Amino acid sequence: IDLSDATKDVTLNAAVDAINFDSNTLSIDASNNRVGVGTAAPGYDFEVVNASTNAILGINAAEGGSLPTLLLKTADNNRWNIRNNGSNNLGFYDYGGSAGERMVIATSSGNVGIGTTAPKTIFHAVGATGNPATSGTTPTAIARFDSTYNSVLDIGQHASPYAMWIQAHDKSNLAQYYNLSLQPDGGNVGIGTAAPSNNLHVYSDAADTVLKIENDHASADALLVIDSSNNRDSYIRWSENGTTKWQLYNDGSDSDKL
């Protein structure tokens, strides 16, 4: 068929496999306006099928700055761009907003980055600094863990002095807070130590205060409550190198005795 002398329209019969090249190497479905490679009955606008090995769709760009790219559009407007980002990493770009590269998968490490083009860990998210939101429904967190209920766990970073924070919120009203449980099924919690030996183990090798209780309420005292159930004694114990030096306790059998 010689079509070199002019531009011509080719009309096919309205069949699923209206024209087939080389036993399904390429098939045109004129009934549903689809194209199949390796199939005579494509189920999508463009479908690649390989019955004996992996079906591969290759996008190969030339060297020298050209990037292999898959462009996704809606109503002829650019929405998403998936491509090699120039560092041989897989990048997901947002054309609809101003954020540019939304997510990266690093080739060498497999690390996933959101908000960063150079993820340093298996999952690396970068977001804006902000104190926890105290009203409305818009969080200021870097990351959020959601549930089927209203409770969420937000993680973020304060403004100066830039401490990281964790806050349990009600996602429908950020003025509502929820409790946060650590090790609810058992196990110890350590601060400054990787091997806590008690329910809460605070360790420091600095000369500064290790544990501080502060209350800034105008009409309330700073309070430390030690409550023992089943008529057991409550203790405050001072030790040195594991040896008890002093202890202060109430007698569980006599509430008036200290």
XYZ file of C-alpha atoms in Angstrom:
258
model
C 0.000 0.000 0.000
C 1.589 3.256 -1.120
C 0.351 6.287 0.785
C 3.340 8.506 0.028
C 1.680 10.684 -2.605
C -0.917 12.303 -0.322
C -2.533 12.359 3.112
C -5.350 9.842 3.100
C -7.923 8.555 5.547
C -8.210 4.787 5.864
C -11.654 3.519 6.867
C -11.806 0.079 8.485
C -14.797 -2.153 9.096
C -16.281 -1.770 12.569
C -14.777 -4.966 13.967
C -12.755 -5.619 17.126
C -9.825 -6.959 15.100
C -10.421 -4.742 12.074
C -6.812 -4.928 10.931
C -4.067 -7.193 12.193
C -0.358 -7.080 11.412
C 1.848 -10.155 11.671
C -0.349 -12.351 13.924
C -1.210 -9.826 16.658
C 2.040 -7.857 16.552
C -0.287 -4.892 16.070
C -4.080 -4.932 16.021
C -6.573 -2.098 15.587
C -9.977 -2.447 17.249
C -12.172 -0.208 15.097
C -15.272 -1.122 17.086
C -13.979 0.391 20.364
C -11.211 2.619 18.982
C -8.412 0.680 20.678
C -4.918 -0.450 19.726
C -3.377 -3.721 20.848
C 0.220 -4.919 20.731
C 0.412 -8.676 21.194
C -3.378 -8.956 21.394
C -6.246 -8.884 18.912
C -8.747 -7.827 21.601
C -7.278 -4.892 23.558
C -9.235 -4.060 26.703
C -7.917 -0.510 26.931
C -7.226 2.367 24.551
C -3.672 1.006 24.266
C -2.736 -2.417 25.609
C 0.517 -4.374 25.419
C 0.371 -8.154 25.949
C 3.172 -10.699 25.956
C 2.009 -14.256 26.611
C 5.478 -15.739 27.156
C 7.481 -13.123 29.088
C 7.190 -9.646 30.610
C 5.166 -7.101 28.652
C 7.454 -4.088 28.404
C 6.626 -0.581 27.224
C 9.932 1.185 26.593
C 10.516 4.951 26.577
C 14.081 5.666 25.530
C 15.400 9.223 25.365
C 18.650 10.281 23.749
C 21.653 11.252 25.851
C 22.464 14.898 26.474
C 19.693 16.218 28.677
C 16.658 14.504 27.171
C 14.550 12.715 29.822
C 12.292 9.681 29.174
C 8.856 10.881 30.271
C 5.277 9.667 30.649
C 2.853 12.626 30.599
C -0.672 12.313 32.048
C -3.328 14.816 30.978
C -6.960 15.660 31.734
C -8.988 17.643 29.165
C -5.696 18.272 27.334
C -4.182 19.908 30.422
C -0.899 18.591 31.808
C -1.481 17.038 35.239
C 1.281 14.562 36.078
C 4.690 13.811 34.661
C 6.506 10.560 35.506
C 10.099 10.515 34.356
C 13.750 9.883 34.945
C 14.582 13.073 36.833
C 18.091 13.502 35.429
C 19.802 11.757 38.352
C 18.540 8.344 37.190
C 15.874 8.502 39.908
C 12.167 8.048 39.200
C 10.378 11.364 39.725
C 6.673 12.213 39.954
C 5.956 15.812 38.956
C 2.810 17.853 39.554
C 1.888 20.103 36.640
C -1.342 21.272 38.286
C 0.333 23.034 41.222
C 3.566 24.809 42.048
C 5.276 22.033 44.021
C 7.131 20.539 41.061
C 8.616 17.175 41.969
C 6.217 15.569 44.448
C 7.866 12.187 44.965
C 11.157 10.502 44.092
C 12.292 6.881 44.175
C 16.087 6.739 44.325
C 17.646 4.240 41.924
C 20.702 3.287 43.987
C 18.993 2.828 47.377
C 15.297 2.374 46.647
C 14.559 5.163 49.137
C 11.305 7.072 48.679
C 11.254 10.837 49.105
C 8.258 13.156 49.394
C 9.148 16.821 49.362
C 12.810 15.979 48.702
C 14.739 14.875 45.639
C 17.471 13.195 47.713
C 15.834 10.791 50.217
C 18.292 9.635 52.893
C 16.199 6.834 54.434
C 13.680 4.210 53.241
C 10.966 6.868 53.634
C 11.991 10.527 53.811
C 9.352 13.283 54.027
C 10.071 17.016 54.106
C 7.435 19.580 55.015
C 7.013 23.082 56.346
C 7.773 24.105 59.932
C 4.790 24.960 62.111
C 3.425 24.658 65.627
C 0.577 22.145 66.099
C -2.746 23.529 64.868
C -5.201 24.279 67.677
C -8.363 24.954 65.665
C -10.050 24.185 62.371
C -9.280 21.087 60.302
C -6.082 22.061 58.444
C -3.017 20.434 60.033
C 0.442 22.001 60.188
C 2.130 18.615 60.413
C 4.739 17.098 58.118
C 3.092 13.671 58.314
C -0.236 12.266 59.502
C -1.423 8.790 60.468
C -5.184 8.517 60.045
C -7.812 5.994 61.116
C -11.399 5.090 60.270
C -12.432 7.225 63.243
C -11.722 10.911 63.832
C -8.491 10.311 65.759
C -5.233 11.103 63.942
C -1.573 11.290 64.906
C 0.284 14.293 63.517
C 4.075 14.659 63.440
C 5.769 17.967 62.717
C 8.343 20.544 63.715
C 7.853 23.637 65.845
C 8.939 27.047 64.784
C 11.950 28.299 66.758
C 13.509 26.528 68.695
C 12.526 23.866 66.097
C 11.762 20.884 68.325
C 9.961 17.977 66.655
C 6.453 17.303 67.984
C 3.849 14.514 68.087
C 0.185 15.325 68.681
C -2.984 13.205 68.753
C -5.906 15.210 67.359
C -9.525 14.994 66.262
C -9.320 15.551 62.507
C -12.774 17.159 62.402
C -11.804 19.696 65.085
C -8.133 20.288 65.871
C -9.100 22.008 69.120
C -10.033 18.512 70.360
C -7.164 16.330 71.563
C -6.836 12.592 72.149
C -4.603 10.597 74.465
C -1.335 9.092 73.233
C -0.271 5.645 74.457
C 3.288 4.332 74.383
C 3.819 0.597 74.761
C 0.174 -0.140 75.764
C 0.784 -3.898 75.627
C 4.053 -3.879 77.578
C 7.707 -3.012 77.245
C 9.735 -0.109 78.601
C 10.257 3.430 77.333
C 13.709 4.986 77.349
C 14.739 8.635 77.078
C 18.451 9.002 76.453
C 18.962 5.226 76.570
C 18.514 2.370 74.098
C 18.126 -0.205 76.894
C 15.456 1.019 79.348
C 15.204 -1.150 82.451
C 11.962 0.320 83.824
C 8.600 1.405 82.464
C 10.134 4.888 82.045
C 13.909 5.129 82.112
C 15.463 8.586 81.771
C 19.238 8.687 81.336
C 21.722 11.506 80.917
C 25.476 11.764 81.228
C 25.367 15.574 81.270
C 25.577 17.867 84.286
C 22.168 19.337 83.529
C 18.788 18.518 85.050
C 17.661 15.068 83.923
C 13.959 15.310 84.805
C 11.985 18.515 85.268
C 8.330 19.012 86.281
C 7.038 22.511 85.569
C 3.563 23.998 85.872
C 2.913 27.443 84.417
C -0.708 27.687 85.588
C -1.357 30.823 87.627
C -3.245 29.025 90.411
C -1.817 25.475 90.373
C 1.252 23.826 91.859
C 3.725 21.557 90.083
C 2.559 18.084 91.077
C 4.130 14.642 90.870
C 1.666 11.850 91.668
C 2.874 8.391 92.719
C -0.136 6.115 93.127
C 0.089 2.458 94.172
C -2.964 0.205 94.031
C -3.956 -2.807 96.182
C -2.685 -1.203 99.407
C 0.923 -1.388 98.251
C 3.555 1.159 99.246
C 4.503 4.104 97.049
C 8.217 4.895 96.884
C 10.644 7.565 95.858
C 14.091 5.962 95.948
C 17.508 7.580 95.628
C 20.256 5.246 94.420
C 23.919 5.524 93.534
C 25.405 3.024 91.058
C 22.404 0.758 91.644
C 22.696 0.867 95.452
C 19.794 2.385 97.397
C 20.892 5.343 99.545
C 17.586 6.918 100.579
C 13.943 6.165 100.025
C 10.755 7.985 100.879
C 7.541 6.004 100.971
C 4.095 5.805 102.463
C 2.952 2.740 104.392
C 0.237 1.098 102.309
C -1.381 -0.349 105.420
C -1.526 3.035 107.124
C -2.377 6.001 104.908
C -1.293 8.459 107.638
C 2.254 7.114 107.898
C 5.131 8.380 105.736
